[in-house]
Amino acid sequence: MSSSATGKNAIALAAVSLSALMFGLEISSVPVILPTLETLLHGDFNDMQWIMNAYTIACTTVLMAAGTLADRYGRKRVLLISLLLFGLTSLICGLAWDAQVLIVARFLQGMSAGTMLICQTAVLSHQFRPGPERSKAFAVWGIVFGVGLGFGPIIGGAIVALSNWQWVFLVHAPLSLLTMSLAVAGIVESRDTQAQRLDVLGILTLSLSVLGLTYYITQGPELGYASPVGIGIVVATLAAFVAFCVVERIAPHPMFDFSVFKSRDFSGALIGSVGMNFSFWPFMIYLPIYFQGALGYDAVATGLALLAYTLPTLVVPPLAERLALRYRPGLVIPSGLFAIGLGFVAMRYGSAVEQPSWLSMLPGALIAGIGLGLTNTPVTNTTTGAVSSDRAGMASGIDMSARLITLAINIALMGFLLLAGISSHLRQELPATVDAAQLQAMAQRIAAGHAAALPAGTSGKLSPAAIEAVGHAALVHGFGWVLWFGGVGVCVLAALSLLVFGPAKRSELATV
Protein backbone atom coordinates (compact mmCIF):
# COMPACT_ATOMS: atom_id res chain seq x y z
CA MET A 1 0.00 0.00 0.00
CA SER A 2 1.30 3.46 -0.90
CA SER A 3 2.18 6.01 1.79
CA SER A 4 -0.65 8.29 0.62
CA ALA A 5 -3.20 5.49 1.01
CA THR A 6 -1.78 4.62 4.43
CA GLY A 7 -2.08 8.28 5.44
CA LYS A 8 -5.70 8.47 4.30
CA ASN A 9 -6.50 5.31 6.24
CA ALA A 10 -4.95 6.76 9.37
CA ILE A 11 -7.06 9.91 9.01
CA ALA A 12 -10.17 7.83 8.31
CA LEU A 13 -9.53 5.73 11.43
CA ALA A 14 -9.10 8.92 13.47
CA ALA A 15 -12.47 10.20 12.19
CA VAL A 16 -14.30 6.96 12.90
CA SER A 17 -12.69 6.59 16.33
CA LEU A 18 -13.51 10.17 17.31
CA SER A 19 -17.15 9.65 16.33
CA ALA A 20 -17.17 6.44 18.44
CA LEU A 21 -15.73 8.39 21.37
CA MET A 22 -18.56 10.92 21.14
CA PHE A 23 -21.19 8.18 20.96
CA GLY A 24 -19.79 6.48 24.06
CA LEU A 25 -19.51 9.72 26.02
CA GLU A 26 -23.16 10.58 25.41
CA ILE A 27 -24.17 7.30 27.02
CA SER A 28 -21.90 7.29 30.09
CA SER A 29 -21.22 10.96 30.89
CA VAL A 30 -24.86 12.06 31.10
CA PRO A 31 -25.97 9.85 34.05
CA VAL A 32 -23.55 11.66 36.39
CA ILE A 33 -25.21 15.01 35.72
CA LEU A 34 -28.84 13.81 36.00
CA PRO A 35 -29.23 15.01 39.63
CA THR A 36 -27.92 18.41 38.52
CA LEU A 37 -30.33 18.49 35.57
CA GLU A 38 -33.25 17.51 37.80
CA THR A 39 -32.58 20.55 40.01
CA LEU A 40 -31.61 23.19 37.45
CA LEU A 41 -34.18 22.28 34.77
CA HIS A 42 -36.98 21.77 37.32
CA GLY A 43 -37.68 18.26 36.08
CA ASP A 44 -38.86 15.19 37.94
CA PHE A 45 -37.70 11.59 38.17
CA ASN A 46 -39.61 10.58 35.02
CA ASP A 47 -37.94 13.39 33.08
CA MET A 48 -34.53 12.07 34.08
CA GLN A 49 -35.46 8.60 32.81
CA TRP A 50 -36.62 10.04 29.50
CA ILE A 51 -33.46 12.13 29.08
CA MET A 52 -31.60 8.82 28.85
CA ASN A 53 -34.27 6.74 27.16
CA ALA A 54 -34.97 9.26 24.41
CA TYR A 55 -31.38 8.75 23.24
CA THR A 56 -31.46 4.94 23.31
CA ILE A 57 -34.92 4.58 21.75
CA ALA A 58 -33.96 6.97 18.95
CA CYS A 59 -30.78 4.99 18.28
CA THR A 60 -32.86 1.82 17.98
CA THR A 61 -35.34 3.51 15.66
CA VAL A 62 -32.77 4.46 13.03
CA LEU A 63 -30.24 1.67 13.41
CA MET A 64 -31.41 -0.71 10.70
CA ALA A 65 -32.66 2.07 8.40
CA ALA A 66 -29.31 3.88 8.60
CA GLY A 67 -27.45 0.81 7.38
CA THR A 68 -29.65 0.52 4.32
CA LEU A 69 -29.43 4.25 3.55
CA ALA A 70 -25.64 4.23 3.95
CA ASP A 71 -25.33 1.25 1.60
CA ARG A 72 -27.51 2.91 -1.02
CA TYR A 73 -26.40 6.55 -0.89
CA GLY A 74 -22.81 6.22 0.34
CA ARG A 75 -21.32 5.47 3.76
CA LYS A 76 -19.15 8.60 3.78
CA ARG A 77 -22.02 10.87 2.76
CA VAL A 78 -24.40 9.49 5.40
CA LEU A 79 -21.68 9.63 8.08
CA LEU A 80 -20.99 13.29 7.29
CA ILE A 81 -24.69 14.13 7.48
CA SER A 82 -25.03 12.28 10.79
CA LEU A 83 -21.99 14.10 12.22
CA LEU A 84 -23.42 17.47 11.22
CA LEU A 85 -26.78 16.61 12.81
CA PHE A 86 -25.10 15.21 15.93
CA GLY A 87 -23.22 18.49 16.39
CA LEU A 88 -26.37 20.57 15.87
CA THR A 89 -28.53 18.48 18.20
CA SER A 90 -25.78 18.48 20.85
CA LEU A 91 -25.82 22.29 20.60
CA ILE A 92 -29.60 22.26 21.15
CA CYS A 93 -29.16 19.93 24.16
CA GLY A 94 -26.66 22.33 25.71
CA LEU A 95 -28.96 25.30 25.15
CA ALA A 96 -32.12 23.57 26.45
CA TRP A 97 -34.02 25.68 28.98
CA ASP A 98 -36.23 22.96 30.46
CA ALA A 99 -36.39 19.17 30.72
CA GLN A 100 -38.96 18.73 27.95
CA VAL A 101 -36.82 20.58 25.40
CA LEU A 102 -33.80 18.50 26.45
CA ILE A 103 -35.78 15.24 26.02
CA VAL A 104 -36.78 16.18 22.47
CA ALA A 105 -33.23 17.28 21.67
CA ARG A 106 -31.87 14.02 23.10
CA PHE A 107 -34.20 12.03 20.84
CA LEU A 108 -32.92 13.92 17.79
CA GLN A 109 -29.35 13.52 19.04
CA GLY A 110 -29.96 9.77 19.42
CA MET A 111 -31.19 9.47 15.84
CA SER A 112 -28.01 11.07 14.51
CA ALA A 113 -25.88 9.01 16.91
CA GLY A 114 -27.46 5.73 15.78
CA THR A 115 -26.79 6.63 12.16
CA MET A 116 -23.23 7.61 13.05
CA LEU A 117 -22.67 4.30 14.85
CA ILE A 118 -23.82 2.07 11.99
CA CYS A 119 -21.69 4.04 9.49
CA GLN A 120 -18.55 3.56 11.59
CA THR A 121 -18.40 -0.21 11.11
CA ALA A 122 -19.37 0.07 7.44
CA VAL A 123 -16.56 2.57 6.75
CA LEU A 124 -13.95 0.45 8.54
CA SER A 125 -15.06 -2.70 6.72
CA HIS A 126 -14.65 -1.02 3.32
CA GLN A 127 -11.61 1.16 3.96
CA PHE A 128 -9.33 -1.51 5.45
CA ARG A 129 -8.33 -4.77 3.77
CA PRO A 130 -9.42 -8.06 5.36
CA GLY A 131 -6.87 -9.59 7.70
CA PRO A 132 -4.46 -7.91 10.12
CA GLU A 133 -5.06 -4.42 8.72
CA ARG A 134 -8.80 -4.54 9.34
CA SER A 135 -8.38 -6.30 12.69
CA LYS A 136 -6.05 -3.56 13.92
CA ALA A 137 -8.46 -0.86 12.75
CA PHE A 138 -11.39 -2.47 14.57
CA ALA A 139 -9.21 -2.95 17.66
CA VAL A 140 -8.35 0.77 17.76
CA TRP A 141 -12.00 1.68 17.18
CA GLY A 142 -13.09 -0.65 19.99
CA ILE A 143 -10.53 0.75 22.43
CA VAL A 144 -11.55 4.35 21.77
CA PHE A 145 -15.24 3.40 22.03
CA GLY A 146 -14.44 1.76 25.37
CA VAL A 147 -12.58 4.84 26.56
CA GLY A 148 -15.71 6.92 25.90
CA LEU A 149 -17.87 4.51 27.88
CA GLY A 150 -15.33 3.85 30.63
CA PHE A 151 -14.16 7.40 31.32
CA GLY A 152 -17.47 9.12 30.56
CA PRO A 153 -18.54 9.37 34.22
CA ILE A 154 -15.39 11.14 35.41
CA ILE A 155 -15.39 13.37 32.31
CA GLY A 156 -19.01 14.37 32.94
CA GLY A 157 -18.32 14.99 36.62
CA ALA A 158 -15.22 17.05 35.86
CA ILE A 159 -17.05 19.20 33.30
CA VAL A 160 -19.79 20.02 35.83
CA ALA A 161 -17.19 20.82 38.51
CA LEU A 162 -15.02 23.03 36.26
CA SER A 163 -17.75 24.68 34.19
CA ASN A 164 -21.45 23.78 33.95
CA TRP A 165 -23.67 20.94 32.76
CA GLN A 166 -24.23 22.52 29.33
CA TRP A 167 -20.69 21.68 28.24
CA VAL A 168 -21.35 17.96 28.63
CA PHE A 169 -23.37 18.45 25.43
CA LEU A 170 -21.83 21.57 23.89
CA VAL A 171 -18.37 19.99 23.65
CA HIS A 172 -19.66 17.74 20.87
CA ALA A 173 -20.36 20.66 18.53
CA PRO A 174 -16.68 21.51 17.87
CA LEU A 175 -15.72 17.82 18.08
CA SER A 176 -18.25 17.04 15.36
CA LEU A 177 -16.75 19.72 13.09
CA LEU A 178 -13.26 18.32 13.68
CA THR A 179 -14.49 14.79 12.93
CA MET A 180 -16.19 15.97 9.74
CA SER A 181 -12.98 17.56 8.50
CA LEU A 182 -11.08 14.32 9.17
CA ALA A 183 -13.78 12.29 7.44
CA VAL A 184 -13.69 14.51 4.34
CA ALA A 185 -9.91 14.17 4.15
CA GLY A 186 -9.53 10.48 4.87
CA ILE A 187 -12.65 8.39 4.18
CA VAL A 188 -13.13 6.90 0.72
CA GLU A 189 -16.74 6.89 -0.46
CA SER A 190 -18.35 3.48 -0.84
CA ARG A 191 -21.80 2.08 -1.49
CA ASP A 192 -23.49 -1.23 -2.19
CA THR A 193 -25.09 -1.35 -5.62
CA GLN A 194 -27.14 -4.36 -4.46
CA ALA A 195 -28.55 -2.56 -1.42
CA GLN A 196 -32.04 -3.72 -0.50
CA ARG A 197 -35.10 -1.54 -0.06
CA LEU A 198 -35.74 0.10 3.28
CA ASP A 199 -38.01 -1.99 5.55
CA VAL A 200 -40.17 0.97 6.58
CA LEU A 201 -43.01 -1.08 8.10
CA GLY A 202 -40.59 -3.17 10.13
CA ILE A 203 -38.85 -0.08 11.50
CA LEU A 204 -42.13 1.66 12.40
CA THR A 205 -43.79 -1.32 14.08
CA LEU A 206 -40.70 -2.25 16.13
CA SER A 207 -40.13 1.37 17.20
CA LEU A 208 -43.77 1.80 18.24
CA SER A 209 -43.76 -1.39 20.28
CA VAL A 210 -40.58 -0.41 22.16
CA LEU A 211 -41.79 3.15 22.71
CA GLY A 212 -45.21 1.93 23.89
CA LEU A 213 -43.81 -0.53 26.43
CA THR A 214 -41.29 1.99 27.76
CA TYR A 215 -43.95 4.70 28.04
CA TYR A 216 -46.33 2.35 29.87
CA ILE A 217 -43.69 1.36 32.44
CA THR A 218 -42.45 4.91 32.97
CA GLN A 219 -45.75 6.80 33.02
CA GLY A 220 -47.88 4.01 34.52
CA PRO A 221 -48.02 5.45 38.06
CA GLU A 222 -49.48 8.73 36.76
CA LEU A 223 -51.76 7.20 34.13
CA GLY A 224 -52.86 4.21 36.20
CA TYR A 225 -51.70 0.80 35.00
CA ALA A 226 -55.29 -0.50 34.81
CA SER A 227 -56.82 2.77 33.57
CA PRO A 228 -58.45 2.93 30.12
CA VAL A 229 -55.46 4.92 28.82
CA GLY A 230 -52.99 2.44 30.31
CA ILE A 231 -54.82 -0.58 28.89
CA GLY A 232 -55.08 1.18 25.53
CA ILE A 233 -51.29 1.67 25.46
CA VAL A 234 -50.77 -2.03 26.25
CA VAL A 235 -53.15 -3.10 23.47
CA ALA A 236 -51.51 -0.75 20.96
CA THR A 237 -48.04 -1.97 21.98
CA LEU A 238 -49.01 -5.63 21.57
CA ALA A 239 -50.64 -4.87 18.22
CA ALA A 240 -47.49 -3.10 17.01
CA PHE A 241 -45.31 -6.04 18.06
CA VAL A 242 -47.57 -8.61 16.40
CA ALA A 243 -47.57 -6.47 13.26
CA PHE A 244 -43.77 -6.34 13.38
CA CYS A 245 -43.55 -10.15 13.54
CA VAL A 246 -45.99 -10.52 10.64
CA VAL A 247 -44.25 -7.88 8.52
CA GLU A 248 -40.83 -9.47 9.04
CA ARG A 249 -42.23 -12.87 8.03
CA ILE A 250 -43.71 -11.70 4.74
CA ALA A 251 -41.34 -8.87 3.74
CA PRO A 252 -39.09 -9.76 0.77
CA HIS A 253 -36.11 -8.04 2.44
CA PRO A 254 -36.78 -8.01 6.21
CA MET A 255 -34.43 -6.21 8.59
CA PHE A 256 -34.91 -9.11 11.04
CA ASP A 257 -34.51 -12.51 9.40
CA PHE A 258 -35.89 -14.84 12.06
CA SER A 259 -34.24 -17.86 10.46
CA VAL A 260 -30.91 -16.84 12.07
CA PHE A 261 -32.35 -17.91 15.41
CA LYS A 262 -32.07 -21.52 14.24
CA SER A 263 -28.35 -21.18 15.03
CA ARG A 264 -27.75 -22.12 18.67
CA ASP A 265 -24.59 -20.01 18.74
CA PHE A 266 -26.38 -16.93 17.43
CA SER A 267 -29.33 -17.34 19.83
CA GLY A 268 -27.10 -18.04 22.83
CA ALA A 269 -24.95 -15.00 22.08
CA LEU A 270 -28.02 -12.81 21.57
CA ILE A 271 -29.21 -13.77 25.06
CA GLY A 272 -25.79 -12.52 26.17
CA SER A 273 -26.54 -9.18 24.49
CA VAL A 274 -29.83 -8.99 26.35
CA GLY A 275 -28.18 -10.02 29.63
CA MET A 276 -25.52 -7.30 29.51
CA ASN A 277 -28.15 -4.63 28.97
CA PHE A 278 -30.64 -6.18 31.36
CA SER A 279 -28.72 -4.97 34.39
CA PHE A 280 -25.23 -3.54 33.88
CA TRP A 281 -25.81 -0.60 31.53
CA PRO A 282 -29.29 0.48 32.74
CA PHE A 283 -28.00 0.51 36.34
CA MET A 284 -25.34 2.93 35.13
CA ILE A 285 -28.19 5.49 34.97
CA TYR A 286 -29.12 5.01 38.64
CA LEU A 287 -25.79 4.33 40.32
CA PRO A 288 -24.85 8.06 40.28
CA ILE A 289 -28.11 8.78 42.13
CA TYR A 290 -27.05 6.32 44.84
CA PHE A 291 -23.58 7.84 45.18
CA GLN A 292 -24.92 11.40 45.27
CA GLY A 293 -28.26 10.92 47.04
CA ALA A 294 -27.42 8.14 49.51
CA LEU A 295 -23.70 8.68 50.07
CA GLY A 296 -23.58 12.46 49.57
CA TYR A 297 -20.79 12.51 46.95
CA ASP A 298 -20.39 15.39 44.53
CA ALA A 299 -20.24 14.92 40.75
CA VAL A 300 -16.45 14.47 40.61
CA ALA A 301 -16.35 11.94 43.47
CA THR A 302 -19.24 10.10 41.84
CA GLY A 303 -17.39 9.96 38.53
CA LEU A 304 -14.31 8.58 40.27
CA ALA A 305 -16.36 5.98 42.14
CA LEU A 306 -17.97 4.86 38.88
CA LEU A 307 -14.57 4.09 37.36
CA ALA A 308 -14.52 0.82 39.30
CA TYR A 309 -17.76 -0.08 37.51
CA THR A 310 -16.71 0.92 34.00
CA LEU A 311 -12.93 0.47 33.67
CA PRO A 312 -12.97 -3.36 33.78
CA THR A 313 -15.14 -3.25 30.65
CA LEU A 314 -12.17 -1.65 28.87
CA VAL A 315 -9.38 -3.82 30.32
CA VAL A 316 -10.91 -7.32 30.30
CA PRO A 317 -12.02 -7.82 26.62
CA PRO A 318 -8.59 -8.99 25.34
CA LEU A 319 -8.63 -11.71 28.01
CA ALA A 320 -12.20 -12.56 27.06
CA GLU A 321 -11.18 -13.15 23.44
CA ARG A 322 -8.44 -15.56 24.49
CA LEU A 323 -10.79 -17.40 26.85
CA ALA A 324 -13.42 -17.69 24.11
CA LEU A 325 -10.86 -19.27 21.78
CA ARG A 326 -9.68 -21.63 24.51
CA TYR A 327 -12.98 -22.61 26.12
CA ARG A 328 -15.58 -21.54 23.47
CA PRO A 329 -18.06 -18.64 23.69
CA GLY A 330 -20.79 -21.02 24.90
CA LEU A 331 -19.01 -21.13 28.27
CA VAL A 332 -17.43 -17.66 28.43
CA ILE A 333 -20.61 -15.67 27.66
CA PRO A 334 -22.79 -17.34 30.36
CA SER A 335 -19.86 -17.11 32.81
CA GLY A 336 -19.62 -13.36 32.17
CA LEU A 337 -23.34 -12.97 32.78
CA PHE A 338 -23.13 -14.95 36.02
CA ALA A 339 -20.29 -12.64 37.10
CA ILE A 340 -22.48 -9.58 36.45
CA GLY A 341 -25.20 -11.16 38.58
CA LEU A 342 -22.73 -11.95 41.37
CA GLY A 343 -21.49 -8.36 41.23
CA PHE A 344 -25.02 -7.04 41.67
CA VAL A 345 -25.64 -9.28 44.67
CA ALA A 346 -22.33 -8.09 46.19
CA MET A 347 -23.34 -4.45 45.58
CA ARG A 348 -26.68 -5.18 47.26
CA TYR A 349 -24.93 -6.27 50.44
CA GLY A 350 -22.32 -3.52 50.10
CA SER A 351 -25.07 -0.87 50.02
CA ALA A 352 -26.76 -2.32 53.14
CA VAL A 353 -23.79 -2.23 55.54
CA GLU A 354 -23.96 0.07 58.56
CA GLN A 355 -21.67 2.72 57.01
CA PRO A 356 -21.80 2.24 53.24
CA SER A 357 -19.28 3.94 50.98
CA TRP A 358 -17.66 3.47 47.60
CA LEU A 359 -15.35 0.94 49.30
CA SER A 360 -18.26 -1.26 50.37
CA MET A 361 -19.58 -1.10 46.79
CA LEU A 362 -16.15 -1.66 45.23
CA PRO A 363 -16.02 -5.49 45.17
CA GLY A 364 -19.43 -5.79 43.53
CA ALA A 365 -18.74 -3.01 41.04
CA LEU A 366 -15.46 -4.63 39.99
CA ILE A 367 -17.00 -8.10 39.64
CA ALA A 368 -19.90 -6.73 37.54
CA GLY A 369 -17.48 -4.77 35.33
CA ILE A 370 -15.29 -7.82 34.83
CA GLY A 371 -18.38 -9.84 33.90
CA LEU A 372 -19.38 -7.26 31.30
CA GLY A 373 -15.84 -7.26 29.90
CA LEU A 374 -15.91 -11.06 29.62
CA THR A 375 -19.23 -11.00 27.77
CA ASN A 376 -19.13 -8.06 25.37
CA THR A 377 -16.50 -9.02 22.79
CA PRO A 378 -17.42 -12.75 22.58
CA VAL A 379 -21.06 -11.76 22.05
CA THR A 380 -20.18 -9.46 19.14
CA ASN A 381 -17.84 -11.97 17.52
CA THR A 382 -20.26 -14.88 17.96
CA THR A 383 -23.38 -13.17 16.60
CA THR A 384 -21.60 -12.13 13.40
CA GLY A 385 -19.56 -15.35 13.10
CA ALA A 386 -22.55 -17.66 13.52
CA VAL A 387 -24.05 -16.66 10.15
CA SER A 388 -22.76 -16.48 6.60
CA SER A 389 -20.70 -13.43 5.63
CA ASP A 390 -23.48 -11.97 3.48
CA ARG A 391 -25.75 -11.87 6.56
CA ALA A 392 -23.18 -10.57 9.03
CA GLY A 393 -24.46 -6.99 8.74
CA MET A 394 -28.01 -8.08 9.46
CA ALA A 395 -26.81 -10.20 12.42
CA SER A 396 -24.85 -7.25 13.79
CA GLY A 397 -27.94 -5.07 13.42
CA ILE A 398 -30.07 -7.55 15.37
CA ASP A 399 -27.40 -7.72 18.08
CA MET A 400 -27.20 -3.94 18.44
CA SER A 401 -30.99 -3.57 18.32
CA ALA A 402 -31.37 -6.20 21.06
CA ARG A 403 -28.90 -4.28 23.22
CA LEU A 404 -30.58 -0.90 22.80
CA ILE A 405 -34.13 -2.22 23.14
CA THR A 406 -33.23 -4.10 26.33
CA LEU A 407 -31.44 -1.01 27.65
CA ALA A 408 -34.46 1.24 27.05
CA ILE A 409 -36.93 -1.19 28.63
CA ASN A 410 -34.77 -1.87 31.68
CA ILE A 411 -34.04 1.80 32.32
CA ALA A 412 -37.81 2.08 32.71
CA LEU A 413 -38.14 -1.15 34.75
CA MET A 414 -35.36 -0.20 37.16
CA GLY A 415 -36.94 3.21 37.64
CA PHE A 416 -40.28 1.55 38.37
CA LEU A 417 -38.69 -0.80 40.93
CA LEU A 418 -36.72 2.01 42.56
CA LEU A 419 -39.93 4.00 43.04
CA ALA A 420 -41.81 0.91 44.25
CA GLY A 421 -39.11 0.07 46.80
CA ILE A 422 -38.99 3.64 48.11
CA SER A 423 -42.80 3.79 48.34
CA SER A 424 -42.88 0.47 50.21
CA HIS A 425 -40.50 1.79 52.86
CA LEU A 426 -42.31 5.12 53.18
CA ARG A 427 -45.64 3.33 53.59
CA GLN A 428 -44.25 1.52 56.62
CA GLU A 429 -42.68 4.62 58.19
CA LEU A 430 -45.26 7.36 57.57
CA PRO A 431 -48.72 7.85 59.05
CA ALA A 432 -51.70 6.23 57.35
CA THR A 433 -53.08 9.71 56.65
CA VAL A 434 -50.58 10.13 53.80
CA ASP A 435 -52.51 9.40 50.60
CA ALA A 436 -51.21 7.57 47.52
CA ALA A 437 -50.63 10.75 45.50
CA GLN A 438 -48.50 12.29 48.27
CA LEU A 439 -46.58 9.04 48.67
CA GLN A 440 -45.85 8.86 44.93
CA ALA A 441 -44.66 12.49 44.86
CA MET A 442 -42.34 11.87 47.83
CA ALA A 443 -40.98 8.69 46.25
CA GLN A 444 -40.18 10.51 43.03
CA ARG A 445 -38.32 13.25 44.89
CA ILE A 446 -36.31 10.73 46.91
CA ALA A 447 -35.57 8.63 43.80
CA ALA A 448 -34.08 11.73 42.21
CA GLY A 449 -31.61 11.94 45.11
CA HIS A 450 -33.39 14.25 47.57
CA ALA A 451 -33.39 12.33 50.86
CA ALA A 452 -35.00 15.18 52.85
CA ALA A 453 -38.00 15.20 50.55
CA LEU A 454 -40.86 14.68 53.00
CA PRO A 455 -43.11 17.74 52.96
CA ALA A 456 -44.40 19.28 56.16
CA GLY A 457 -47.60 17.76 57.48
CA THR A 458 -46.92 14.26 56.18
CA SER A 459 -44.24 13.13 58.60
CA GLY A 460 -46.03 13.38 61.95
CA LYS A 461 -43.76 14.53 64.76
CA LEU A 462 -40.49 13.58 63.06
CA SER A 463 -37.60 16.02 63.43
CA PRO A 464 -35.80 17.31 60.31
CA ALA A 465 -32.95 14.88 60.99
CA ALA A 466 -35.40 12.01 61.36
CA ILE A 467 -37.17 13.04 58.15
CA GLU A 468 -33.87 12.94 56.27
CA ALA A 469 -33.08 9.56 57.84
CA VAL A 470 -36.40 8.14 56.65
CA GLY A 471 -35.80 9.46 53.13
CA HIS A 472 -32.25 8.09 53.10
CA ALA A 473 -33.40 4.67 54.33
CA ALA A 474 -36.16 4.62 51.71
CA LEU A 475 -33.65 5.38 48.94
CA VAL A 476 -31.33 2.57 50.10
CA HIS A 477 -34.32 0.21 50.35
CA GLY A 478 -35.38 1.05 46.80
CA PHE A 479 -31.87 0.44 45.48
CA GLY A 480 -31.94 -2.94 47.21
CA TRP A 481 -34.93 -3.90 45.09
CA VAL A 482 -33.18 -2.74 41.91
CA LEU A 483 -29.99 -4.65 42.72
CA TRP A 484 -31.86 -7.88 43.44
CA PHE A 485 -33.76 -7.49 40.17
CA GLY A 486 -30.55 -6.93 38.21
CA GLY A 487 -28.64 -9.72 39.93
CA VAL A 488 -31.28 -12.45 39.81
CA GLY A 489 -32.50 -11.49 36.34
CA VAL A 490 -29.09 -11.64 34.68
CA CYS A 491 -28.33 -14.99 36.39
CA VAL A 492 -31.53 -16.42 34.91
CA LEU A 493 -30.45 -15.16 31.48
CA ALA A 494 -26.99 -16.67 32.03
CA ALA A 495 -28.55 -20.08 32.69
CA LEU A 496 -30.78 -19.68 29.62
CA SER A 497 -27.79 -18.72 27.45
CA LEU A 498 -25.85 -21.77 28.65
CA LEU A 499 -28.85 -23.98 27.87
CA VAL A 500 -29.34 -22.51 24.39
CA PHE A 501 -25.66 -22.81 23.47
CA GLY A 502 -25.82 -26.49 24.39
CA PRO A 503 -22.89 -28.83 24.95
CA ALA A 504 -19.65 -28.46 23.02
CA LYS A 505 -19.32 -30.31 19.73
CA ARG A 506 -16.74 -33.04 19.46
CA SER A 507 -14.61 -30.94 17.11
CA GLU A 508 -14.55 -28.15 19.71
CA LEU A 509 -13.64 -30.55 22.51
CA ALA A 510 -10.74 -31.86 20.45
CA THR A 511 -9.17 -28.39 20.28
CA VAL A 512 -9.46 -27.73 24.03
Tab-separated table of C-alpha atoms in Angstrom, residues 422 425-426 446 450-454 466-476:
chain	number	residue	atom	x	y	z
A	422	ILE	CA	-38.988	3.637	48.109
A	425	HIS	CA	-40.500	1.792	52.861
A	426	LEU	CA	-42.314	5.119	53.181
A	446	ILE	CA	-36.307	10.730	46.912
A	450	HIS	CA	-33.386	14.251	47.568
A	451	ALA	CA	-33.392	12.332	50.857
A	452	ALA	CA	-34.998	15.182	52.851
A	453	ALA	CA	-38.003	15.203	50.545
A	454	LEU	CA	-40.864	14.675	52.995
A	466	ALA	CA	-35.404	12.008	61.364
A	467	ILE	CA	-37.169	13.036	58.149
A	468	GLU	CA	-33.867	12.939	56.270
A	469	ALA	CA	-33.079	9.556	57.844
A	470	VAL	CA	-36.404	8.140	56.648
A	471	GLY	CA	-35.803	9.462	53.132
A	472	HIS	CA	-32.255	8.094	53.099
A	473	ALA	CA	-33.397	4.665	54.327
A	474	ALA	CA	-36.160	4.619	51.709
A	475	LEU	CA	-33.646	5.377	48.943
A	476	VAL	CA	-31.334	2.570	50.099
